[in-house]
mmCIF file of C-alpha atoms and ligand atoms in Angstrom:
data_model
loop_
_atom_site.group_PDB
_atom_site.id
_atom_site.type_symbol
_atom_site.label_atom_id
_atom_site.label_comp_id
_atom_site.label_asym_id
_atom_site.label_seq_id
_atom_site.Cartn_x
_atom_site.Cartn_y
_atom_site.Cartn_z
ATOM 1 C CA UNK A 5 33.900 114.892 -7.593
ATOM 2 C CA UNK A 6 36.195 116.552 -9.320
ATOM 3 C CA UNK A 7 37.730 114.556 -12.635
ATOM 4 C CA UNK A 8 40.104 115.500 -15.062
ATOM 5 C CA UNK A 9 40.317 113.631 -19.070
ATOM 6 C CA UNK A 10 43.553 113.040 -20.819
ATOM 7 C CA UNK A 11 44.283 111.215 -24.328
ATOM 8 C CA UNK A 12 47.011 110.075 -25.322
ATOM 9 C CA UNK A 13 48.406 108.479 -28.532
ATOM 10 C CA UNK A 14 50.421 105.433 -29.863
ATOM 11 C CA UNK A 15 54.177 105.438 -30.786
ATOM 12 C CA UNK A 16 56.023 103.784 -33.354
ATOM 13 C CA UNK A 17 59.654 103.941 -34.013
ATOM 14 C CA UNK A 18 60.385 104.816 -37.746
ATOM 15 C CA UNK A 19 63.784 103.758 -37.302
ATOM 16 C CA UNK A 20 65.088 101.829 -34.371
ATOM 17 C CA UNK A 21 68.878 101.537 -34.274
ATOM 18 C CA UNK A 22 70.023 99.221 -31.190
ATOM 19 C CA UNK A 23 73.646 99.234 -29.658
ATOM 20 C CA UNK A 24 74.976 96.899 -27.545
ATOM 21 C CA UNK A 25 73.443 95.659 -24.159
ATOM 22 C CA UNK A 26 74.853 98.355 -21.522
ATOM 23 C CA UNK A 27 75.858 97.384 -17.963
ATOM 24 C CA UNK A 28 72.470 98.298 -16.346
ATOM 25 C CA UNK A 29 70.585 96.105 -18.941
ATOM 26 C CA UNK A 30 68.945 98.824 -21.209
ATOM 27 C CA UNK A 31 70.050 98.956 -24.600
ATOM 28 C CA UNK A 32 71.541 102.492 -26.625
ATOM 29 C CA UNK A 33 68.588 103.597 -29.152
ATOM 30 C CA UNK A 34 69.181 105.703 -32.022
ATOM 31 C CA UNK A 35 65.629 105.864 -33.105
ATOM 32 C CA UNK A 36 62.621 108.262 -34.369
ATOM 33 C CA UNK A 37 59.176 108.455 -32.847
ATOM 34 C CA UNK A 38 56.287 109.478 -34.372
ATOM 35 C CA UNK A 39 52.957 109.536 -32.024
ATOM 36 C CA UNK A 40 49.926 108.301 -33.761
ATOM 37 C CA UNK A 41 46.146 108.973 -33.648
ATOM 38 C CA UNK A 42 45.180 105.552 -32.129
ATOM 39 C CA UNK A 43 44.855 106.810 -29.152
ATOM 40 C CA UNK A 44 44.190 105.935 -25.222
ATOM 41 C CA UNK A 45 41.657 107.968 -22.530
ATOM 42 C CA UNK A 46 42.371 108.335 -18.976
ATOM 43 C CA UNK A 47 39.819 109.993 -16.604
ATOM 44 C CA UNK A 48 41.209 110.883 -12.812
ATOM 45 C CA UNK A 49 38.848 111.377 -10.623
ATOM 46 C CA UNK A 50 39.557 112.537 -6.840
ATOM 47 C CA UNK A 51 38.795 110.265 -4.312
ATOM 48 C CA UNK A 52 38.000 110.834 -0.493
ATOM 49 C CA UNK A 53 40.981 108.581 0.937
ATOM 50 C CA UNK A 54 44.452 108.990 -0.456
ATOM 51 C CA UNK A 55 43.840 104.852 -2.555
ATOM 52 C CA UNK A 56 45.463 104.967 -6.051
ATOM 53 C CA UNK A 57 43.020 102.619 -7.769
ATOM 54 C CA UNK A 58 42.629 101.547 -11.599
ATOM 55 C CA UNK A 59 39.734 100.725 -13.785
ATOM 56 C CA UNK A 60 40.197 99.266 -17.281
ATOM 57 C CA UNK A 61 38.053 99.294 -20.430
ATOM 58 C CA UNK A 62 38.751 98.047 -24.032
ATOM 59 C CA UNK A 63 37.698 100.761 -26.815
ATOM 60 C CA UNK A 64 37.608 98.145 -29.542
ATOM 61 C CA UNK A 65 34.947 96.049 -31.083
ATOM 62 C CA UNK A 66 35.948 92.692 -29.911
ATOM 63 C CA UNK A 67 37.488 91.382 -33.072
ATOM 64 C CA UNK A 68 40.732 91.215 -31.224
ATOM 65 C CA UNK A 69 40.787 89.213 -27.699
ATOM 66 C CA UNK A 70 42.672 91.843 -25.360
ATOM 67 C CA UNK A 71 45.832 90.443 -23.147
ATOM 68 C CA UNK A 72 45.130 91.131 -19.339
ATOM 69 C CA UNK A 73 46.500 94.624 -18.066
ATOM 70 C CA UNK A 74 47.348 94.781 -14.349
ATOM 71 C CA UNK A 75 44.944 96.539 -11.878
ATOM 72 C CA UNK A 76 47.313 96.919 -9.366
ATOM 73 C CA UNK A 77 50.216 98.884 -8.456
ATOM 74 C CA UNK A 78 52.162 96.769 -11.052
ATOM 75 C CA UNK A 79 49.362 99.046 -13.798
ATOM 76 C CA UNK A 80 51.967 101.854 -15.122
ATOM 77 C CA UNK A 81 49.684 104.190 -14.765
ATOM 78 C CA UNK A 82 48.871 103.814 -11.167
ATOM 79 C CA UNK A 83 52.878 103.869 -10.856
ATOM 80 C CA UNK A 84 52.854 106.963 -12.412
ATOM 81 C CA UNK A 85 50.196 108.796 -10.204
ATOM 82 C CA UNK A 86 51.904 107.443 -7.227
ATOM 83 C CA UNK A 87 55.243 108.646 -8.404
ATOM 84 C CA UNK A 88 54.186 112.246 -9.091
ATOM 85 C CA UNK A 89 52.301 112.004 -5.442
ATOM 86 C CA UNK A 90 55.348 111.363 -3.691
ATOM 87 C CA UNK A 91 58.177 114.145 -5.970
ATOM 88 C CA UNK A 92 55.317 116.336 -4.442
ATOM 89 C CA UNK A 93 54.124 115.000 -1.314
ATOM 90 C CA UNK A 94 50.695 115.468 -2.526
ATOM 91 C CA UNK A 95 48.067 114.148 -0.153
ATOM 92 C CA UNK A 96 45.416 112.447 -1.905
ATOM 93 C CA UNK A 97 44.363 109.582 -3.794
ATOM 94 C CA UNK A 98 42.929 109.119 -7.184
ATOM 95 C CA UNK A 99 40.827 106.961 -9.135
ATOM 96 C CA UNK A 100 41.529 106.105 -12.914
ATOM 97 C CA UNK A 101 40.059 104.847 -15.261
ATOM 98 C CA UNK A 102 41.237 103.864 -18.406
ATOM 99 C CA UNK A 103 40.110 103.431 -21.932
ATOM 100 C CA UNK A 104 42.206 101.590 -23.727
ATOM 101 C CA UNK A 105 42.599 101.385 -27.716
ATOM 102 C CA UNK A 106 46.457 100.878 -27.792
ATOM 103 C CA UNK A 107 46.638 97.903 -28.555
ATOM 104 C CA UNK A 108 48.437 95.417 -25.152
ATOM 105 C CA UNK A 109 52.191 94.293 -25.722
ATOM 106 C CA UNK A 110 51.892 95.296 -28.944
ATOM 107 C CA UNK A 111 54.782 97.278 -29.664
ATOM 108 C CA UNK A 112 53.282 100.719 -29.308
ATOM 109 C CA UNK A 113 53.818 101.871 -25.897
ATOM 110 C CA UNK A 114 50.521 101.403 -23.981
ATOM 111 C CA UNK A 115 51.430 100.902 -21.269
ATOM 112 C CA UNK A 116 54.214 103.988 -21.300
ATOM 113 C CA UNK A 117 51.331 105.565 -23.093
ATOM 114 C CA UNK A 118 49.191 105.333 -19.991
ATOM 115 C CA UNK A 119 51.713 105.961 -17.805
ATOM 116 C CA UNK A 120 52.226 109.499 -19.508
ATOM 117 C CA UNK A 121 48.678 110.636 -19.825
ATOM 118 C CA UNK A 122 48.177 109.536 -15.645
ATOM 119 C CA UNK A 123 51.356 111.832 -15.000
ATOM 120 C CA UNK A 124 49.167 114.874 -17.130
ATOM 121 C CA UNK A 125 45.668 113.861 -15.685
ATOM 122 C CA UNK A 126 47.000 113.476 -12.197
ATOM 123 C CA UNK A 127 49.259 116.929 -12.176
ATOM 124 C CA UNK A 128 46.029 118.732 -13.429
ATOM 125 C CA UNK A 129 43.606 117.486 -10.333
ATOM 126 C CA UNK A 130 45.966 118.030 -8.092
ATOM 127 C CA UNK A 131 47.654 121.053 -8.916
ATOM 128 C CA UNK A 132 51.574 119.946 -8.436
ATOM 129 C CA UNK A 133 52.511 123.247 -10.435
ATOM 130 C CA UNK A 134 55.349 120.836 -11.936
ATOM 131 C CA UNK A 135 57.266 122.019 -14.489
ATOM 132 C CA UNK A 136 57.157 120.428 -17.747
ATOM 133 C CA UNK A 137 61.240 119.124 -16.984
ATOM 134 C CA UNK A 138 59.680 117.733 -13.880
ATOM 135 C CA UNK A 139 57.076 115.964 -15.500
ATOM 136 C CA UNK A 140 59.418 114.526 -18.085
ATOM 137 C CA UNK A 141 61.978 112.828 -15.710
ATOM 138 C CA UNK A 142 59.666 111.679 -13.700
ATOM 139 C CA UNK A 143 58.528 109.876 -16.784
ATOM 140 C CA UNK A 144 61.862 108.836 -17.715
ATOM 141 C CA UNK A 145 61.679 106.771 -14.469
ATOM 142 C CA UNK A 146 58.618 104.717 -15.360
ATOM 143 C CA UNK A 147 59.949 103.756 -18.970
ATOM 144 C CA UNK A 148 61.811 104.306 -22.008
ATOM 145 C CA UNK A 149 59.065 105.685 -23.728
ATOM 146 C CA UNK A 150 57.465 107.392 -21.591
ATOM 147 C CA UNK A 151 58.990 110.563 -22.031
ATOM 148 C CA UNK A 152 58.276 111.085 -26.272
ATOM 149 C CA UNK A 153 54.693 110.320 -25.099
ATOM 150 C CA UNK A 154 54.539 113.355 -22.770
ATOM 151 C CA UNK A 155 56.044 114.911 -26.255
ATOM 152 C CA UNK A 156 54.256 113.511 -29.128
ATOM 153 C CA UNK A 157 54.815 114.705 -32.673
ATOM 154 C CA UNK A 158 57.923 113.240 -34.520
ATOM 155 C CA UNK A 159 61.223 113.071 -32.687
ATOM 156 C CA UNK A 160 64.659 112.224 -31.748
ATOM 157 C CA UNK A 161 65.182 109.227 -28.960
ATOM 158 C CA UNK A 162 68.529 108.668 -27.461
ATOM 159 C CA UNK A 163 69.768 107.197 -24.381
ATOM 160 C CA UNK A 164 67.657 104.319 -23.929
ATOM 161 C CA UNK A 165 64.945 106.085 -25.580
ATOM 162 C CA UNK A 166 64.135 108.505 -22.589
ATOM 163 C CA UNK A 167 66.055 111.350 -24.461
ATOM 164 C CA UNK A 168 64.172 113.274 -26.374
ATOM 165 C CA UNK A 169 64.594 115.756 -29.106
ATOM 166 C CA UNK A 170 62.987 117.576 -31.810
ATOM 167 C CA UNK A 171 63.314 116.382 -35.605
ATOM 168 C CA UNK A 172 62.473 118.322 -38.489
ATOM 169 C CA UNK A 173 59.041 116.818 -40.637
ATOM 170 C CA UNK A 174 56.396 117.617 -42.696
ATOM 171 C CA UNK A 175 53.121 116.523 -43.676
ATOM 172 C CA UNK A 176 50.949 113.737 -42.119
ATOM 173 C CA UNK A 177 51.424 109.826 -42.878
ATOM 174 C CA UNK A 178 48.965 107.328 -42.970
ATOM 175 C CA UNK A 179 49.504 104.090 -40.906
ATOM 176 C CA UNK A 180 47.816 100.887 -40.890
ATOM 177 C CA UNK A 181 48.370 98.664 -37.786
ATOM 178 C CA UNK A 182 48.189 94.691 -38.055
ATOM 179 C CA UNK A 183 47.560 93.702 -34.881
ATOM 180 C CA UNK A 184 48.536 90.074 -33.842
ATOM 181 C CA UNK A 185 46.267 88.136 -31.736
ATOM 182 C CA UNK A 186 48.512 87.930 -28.572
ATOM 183 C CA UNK A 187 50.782 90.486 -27.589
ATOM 184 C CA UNK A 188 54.604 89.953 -27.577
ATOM 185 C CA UNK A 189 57.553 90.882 -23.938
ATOM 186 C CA UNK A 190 59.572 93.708 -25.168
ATOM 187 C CA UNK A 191 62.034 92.101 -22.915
ATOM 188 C CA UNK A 192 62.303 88.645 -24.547
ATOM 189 C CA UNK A 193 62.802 90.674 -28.054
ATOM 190 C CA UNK A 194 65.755 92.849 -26.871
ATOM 191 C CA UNK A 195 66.780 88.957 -24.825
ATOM 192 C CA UNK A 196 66.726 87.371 -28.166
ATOM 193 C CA UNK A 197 68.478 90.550 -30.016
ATOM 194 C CA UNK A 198 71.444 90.149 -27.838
ATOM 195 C CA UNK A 199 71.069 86.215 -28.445
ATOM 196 C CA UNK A 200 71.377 87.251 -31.917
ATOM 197 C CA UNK A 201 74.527 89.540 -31.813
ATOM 198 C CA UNK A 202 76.145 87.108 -29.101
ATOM 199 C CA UNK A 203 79.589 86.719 -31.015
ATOM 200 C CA UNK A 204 79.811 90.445 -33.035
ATOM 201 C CA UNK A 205 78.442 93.231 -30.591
ATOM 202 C CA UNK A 206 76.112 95.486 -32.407
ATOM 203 C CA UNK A 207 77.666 98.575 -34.015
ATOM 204 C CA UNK A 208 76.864 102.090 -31.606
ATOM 205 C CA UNK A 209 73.199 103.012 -33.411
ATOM 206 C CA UNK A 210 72.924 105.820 -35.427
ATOM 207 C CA UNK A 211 69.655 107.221 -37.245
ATOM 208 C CA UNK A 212 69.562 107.291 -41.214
ATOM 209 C CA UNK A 213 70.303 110.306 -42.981
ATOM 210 C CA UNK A 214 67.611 108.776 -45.643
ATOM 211 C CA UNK A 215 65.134 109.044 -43.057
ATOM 212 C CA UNK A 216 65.499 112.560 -42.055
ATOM 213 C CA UNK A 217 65.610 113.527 -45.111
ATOM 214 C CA UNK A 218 62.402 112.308 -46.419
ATOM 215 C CA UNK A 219 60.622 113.245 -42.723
ATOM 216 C CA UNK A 220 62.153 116.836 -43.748
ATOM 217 C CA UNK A 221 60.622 116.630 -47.292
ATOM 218 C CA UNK A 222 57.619 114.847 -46.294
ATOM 219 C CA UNK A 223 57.931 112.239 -48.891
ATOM 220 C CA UNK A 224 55.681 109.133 -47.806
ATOM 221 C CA UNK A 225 57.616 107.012 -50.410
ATOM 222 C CA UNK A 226 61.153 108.043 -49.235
ATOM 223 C CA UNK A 227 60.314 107.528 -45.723
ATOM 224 C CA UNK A 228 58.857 103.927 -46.432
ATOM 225 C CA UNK A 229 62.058 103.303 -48.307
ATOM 226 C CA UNK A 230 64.003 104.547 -45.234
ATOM 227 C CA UNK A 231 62.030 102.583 -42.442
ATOM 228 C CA UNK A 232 64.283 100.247 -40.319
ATOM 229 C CA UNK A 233 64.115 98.219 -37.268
ATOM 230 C CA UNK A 234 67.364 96.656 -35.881
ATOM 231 C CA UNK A 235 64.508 94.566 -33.523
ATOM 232 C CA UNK A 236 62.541 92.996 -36.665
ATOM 233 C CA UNK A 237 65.120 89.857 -36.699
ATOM 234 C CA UNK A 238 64.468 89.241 -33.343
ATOM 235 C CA UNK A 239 60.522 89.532 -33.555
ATOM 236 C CA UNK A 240 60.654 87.484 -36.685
ATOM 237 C CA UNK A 241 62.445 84.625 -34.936
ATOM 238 C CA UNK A 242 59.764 84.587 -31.812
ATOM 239 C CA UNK A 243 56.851 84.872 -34.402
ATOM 240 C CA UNK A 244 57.972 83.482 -37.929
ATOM 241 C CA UNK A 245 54.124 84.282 -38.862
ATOM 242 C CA UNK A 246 54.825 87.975 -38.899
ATOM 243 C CA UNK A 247 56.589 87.412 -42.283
ATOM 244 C CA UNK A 248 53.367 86.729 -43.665
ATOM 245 C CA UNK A 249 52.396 90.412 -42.826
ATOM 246 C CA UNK A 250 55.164 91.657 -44.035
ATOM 247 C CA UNK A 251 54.556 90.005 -47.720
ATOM 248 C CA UNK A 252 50.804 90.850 -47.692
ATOM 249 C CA UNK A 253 52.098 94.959 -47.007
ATOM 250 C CA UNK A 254 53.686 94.315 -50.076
ATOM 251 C CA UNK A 255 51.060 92.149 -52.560
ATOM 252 C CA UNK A 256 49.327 95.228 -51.291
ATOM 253 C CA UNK A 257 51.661 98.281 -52.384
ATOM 254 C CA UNK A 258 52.334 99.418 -49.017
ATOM 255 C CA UNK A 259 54.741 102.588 -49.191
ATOM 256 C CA UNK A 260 57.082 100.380 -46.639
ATOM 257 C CA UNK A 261 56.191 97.431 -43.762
ATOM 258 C CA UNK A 262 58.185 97.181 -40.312
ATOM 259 C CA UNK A 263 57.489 95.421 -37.332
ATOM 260 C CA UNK A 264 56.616 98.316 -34.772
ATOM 261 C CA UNK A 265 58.702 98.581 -32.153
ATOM 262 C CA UNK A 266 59.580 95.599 -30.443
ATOM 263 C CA UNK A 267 56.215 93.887 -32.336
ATOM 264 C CA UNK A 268 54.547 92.026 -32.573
ATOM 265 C CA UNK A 269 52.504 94.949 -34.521
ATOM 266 C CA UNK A 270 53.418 95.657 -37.614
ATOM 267 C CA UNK A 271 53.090 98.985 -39.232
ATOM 268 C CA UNK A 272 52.234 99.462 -43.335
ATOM 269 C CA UNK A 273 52.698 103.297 -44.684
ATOM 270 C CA UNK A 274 49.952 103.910 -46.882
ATOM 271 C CA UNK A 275 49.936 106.594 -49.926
ATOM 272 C CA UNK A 276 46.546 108.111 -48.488
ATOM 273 C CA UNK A 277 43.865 107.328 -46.810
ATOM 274 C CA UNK A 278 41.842 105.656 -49.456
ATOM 275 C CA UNK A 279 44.929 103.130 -49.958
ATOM 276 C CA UNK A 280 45.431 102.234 -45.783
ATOM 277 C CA UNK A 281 41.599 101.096 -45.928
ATOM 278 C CA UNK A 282 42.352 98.928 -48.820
ATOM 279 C CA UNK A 283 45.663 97.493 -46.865
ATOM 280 C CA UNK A 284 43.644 97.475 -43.934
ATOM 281 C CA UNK A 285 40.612 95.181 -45.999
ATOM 282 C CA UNK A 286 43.423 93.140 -47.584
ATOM 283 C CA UNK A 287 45.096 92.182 -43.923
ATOM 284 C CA UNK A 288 41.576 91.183 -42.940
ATOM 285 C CA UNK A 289 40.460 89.297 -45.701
ATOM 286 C CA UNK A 290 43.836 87.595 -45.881
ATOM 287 C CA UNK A 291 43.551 86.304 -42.200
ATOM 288 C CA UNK A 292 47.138 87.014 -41.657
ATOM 289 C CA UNK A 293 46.818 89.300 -38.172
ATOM 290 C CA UNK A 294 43.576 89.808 -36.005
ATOM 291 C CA UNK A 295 42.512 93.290 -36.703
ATOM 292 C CA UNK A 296 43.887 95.977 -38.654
ATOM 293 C CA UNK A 297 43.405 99.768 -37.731
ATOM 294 C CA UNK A 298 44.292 103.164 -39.569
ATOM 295 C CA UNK A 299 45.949 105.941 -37.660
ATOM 296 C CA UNK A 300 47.977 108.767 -38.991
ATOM 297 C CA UNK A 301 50.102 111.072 -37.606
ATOM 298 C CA UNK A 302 52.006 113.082 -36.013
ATOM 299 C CA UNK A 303 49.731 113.715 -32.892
ATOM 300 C CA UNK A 304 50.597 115.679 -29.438
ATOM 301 C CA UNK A 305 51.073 114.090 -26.655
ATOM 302 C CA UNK A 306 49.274 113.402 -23.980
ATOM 303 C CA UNK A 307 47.473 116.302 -23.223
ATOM 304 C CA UNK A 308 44.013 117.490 -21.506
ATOM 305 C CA UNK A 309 40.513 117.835 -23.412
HETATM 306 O O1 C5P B 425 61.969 101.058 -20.329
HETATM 307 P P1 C5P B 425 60.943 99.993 -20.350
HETATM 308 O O2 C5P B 425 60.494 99.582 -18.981
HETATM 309 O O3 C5P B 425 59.801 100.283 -21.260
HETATM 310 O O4 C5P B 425 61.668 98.705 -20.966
HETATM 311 C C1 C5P B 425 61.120 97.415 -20.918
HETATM 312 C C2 C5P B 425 62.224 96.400 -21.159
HETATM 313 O O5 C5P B 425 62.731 96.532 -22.488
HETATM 314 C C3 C5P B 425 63.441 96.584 -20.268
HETATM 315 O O6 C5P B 425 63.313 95.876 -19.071
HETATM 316 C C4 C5P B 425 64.561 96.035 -21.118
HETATM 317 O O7 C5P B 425 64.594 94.619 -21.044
HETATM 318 C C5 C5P B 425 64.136 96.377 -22.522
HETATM 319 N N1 C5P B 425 64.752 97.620 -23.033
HETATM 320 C C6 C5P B 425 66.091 97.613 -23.383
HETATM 321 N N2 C5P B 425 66.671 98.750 -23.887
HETATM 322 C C7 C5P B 425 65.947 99.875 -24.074
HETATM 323 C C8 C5P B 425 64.587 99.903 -23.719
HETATM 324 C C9 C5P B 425 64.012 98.752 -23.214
HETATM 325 O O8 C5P B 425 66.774 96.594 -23.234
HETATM 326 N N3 C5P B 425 66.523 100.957 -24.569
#
């Protein structure tokens, strides 16, 4: 049988400017992405019958308990495989199987993560010859995110996210992840953002000059200064122990602390990587999240090995 490997990496949003809720429910983003080594594995493996079928797998070491991921059609990356299947009438099936490190509703795309690398494992066994445009709107279809994690590196999101675009940065940053014991609906955050900004509409999002400027220079300190998340009220509010992270980032030095994404993750910028396994002890020992990982990046996206 003939089976094809694919990782895949974590986003986080190093600024995440929100706009108003638009008519179709999706929310304007100014925001940039940066992909992350903590990273996903998806193995596709043809089948005899054309069945789409998912397997799933944890990667960690059990210190965190994992939230249930579908295993059905409702699995992203079984919508994924399906959706490339039908753009090209391919006529097959395919079997994944997924190991996942990313942590669940966490705030880091894994789902869109998996999503991506099925679209890259998929295209490769069955030889679509799509072009790397039709990969990426077929992956704006499946999620926000799913197109920067076809991308990877550090870049640009507009639209709801699905618009992509290079950004100019240097050097490599190092991330420590405090992951919280159950994960948190992206949904229900953007729900209780709008809750939030119910009487003055959010300002039209725009992404910190700061920012790009220190991405540019590849200052770690500058960009820590400049993180921001227009969601971290909102995760705050549906987990007021977050906070708690957020002080221990600092008793511990971190360059800068943010909720990731739409949380409940939250992300510390470490000087190096000698400092994010002292953050990462000091989470731990502190008892304020259930596991704490390093990652740096940027990474590529999803791509073959
Ligand atoms: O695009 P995706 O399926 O990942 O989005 C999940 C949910 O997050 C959406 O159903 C929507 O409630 C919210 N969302 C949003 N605005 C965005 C992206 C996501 O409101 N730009």
């Amino acid at each position: 049988m003939r089976t094809t490997t694919v990782r895949v990496p974590a986003k986080i949003n190093l600024c995440l400017g929100v706009g108003p809720r638009r008519d179709d429910g999706y929310h304007p983003l100014a925001t940039v992405y940066q992909a992350v080594d903590l990273c996903d594995e998806i193995r596709a493996t043809e089948v005899s019958d054309d069945a789409v079928t998912v397997r799933v797998q944890f990667a960690g070491d059990g210190r965190r308990e994992e939230a249930p991921v579908p295993t059905g059609p409702d699995n992203l990356a079984v919508k994924a495989a399906c959706a490339l299947r039908d753009a090209f009438a391919v006529d097959a099936g395919v079997s994944l199987a997924i190991r996942k490190a990313i942590p669940v509703m966490g705030g880091m795309a894994g789902g869109s993560a998996d999503a991506a690398a099925a679209l890259v494992a998929c295209d490769a066994l069955w030889g679509t010859g799509a072009t790397r445009s039709e990969l990426e709107d077929i992956a704006a279809t499946l999620g926000s995110d799913v197109p920067f994690l076809l991308h990877g590196g550090t870049a640009l999101g507009g639209g709801r996210g699905e618009e992509v675009s290079p950004v100019l940065a240097r050097g490599r940053f190092h991330w420590v992840f405090a992951i919280a014991d159950r994960g948190l609906s992206t949904a229900e955050v953007y729900a209780r953002y709008d809750e939030l900004h119910a009487d003055v509409p959010p300002p039209a999002p725009e992404v910190p000059q700061e920012l790009l400027t220190a991405l540019a220079a590849g200052d770690a300190t500058a960009l820590g200064a400049a993180l921001s998340n227009d969601l971290q009220k909102a995760s705050l509010d549906l987990r007021p122990e977050l906070g708690r992270v957020l002080e221990v980032a600092q008793e511990g030095d971190a360059l800068g602390a943010l909720v990731s994404g739409s949380g409940p993750t939250v992300m510390l910028l470490a000087e190096d990587t000698v400092h994010s396994e002292e953050l990462a002890r000091l989470l731990l020992a502190t008892g304020v999240c259930a596991d704490a990982v390093h990652a740096s990046g940027p990474e590529p996206g999803a791509r073959l090995v």
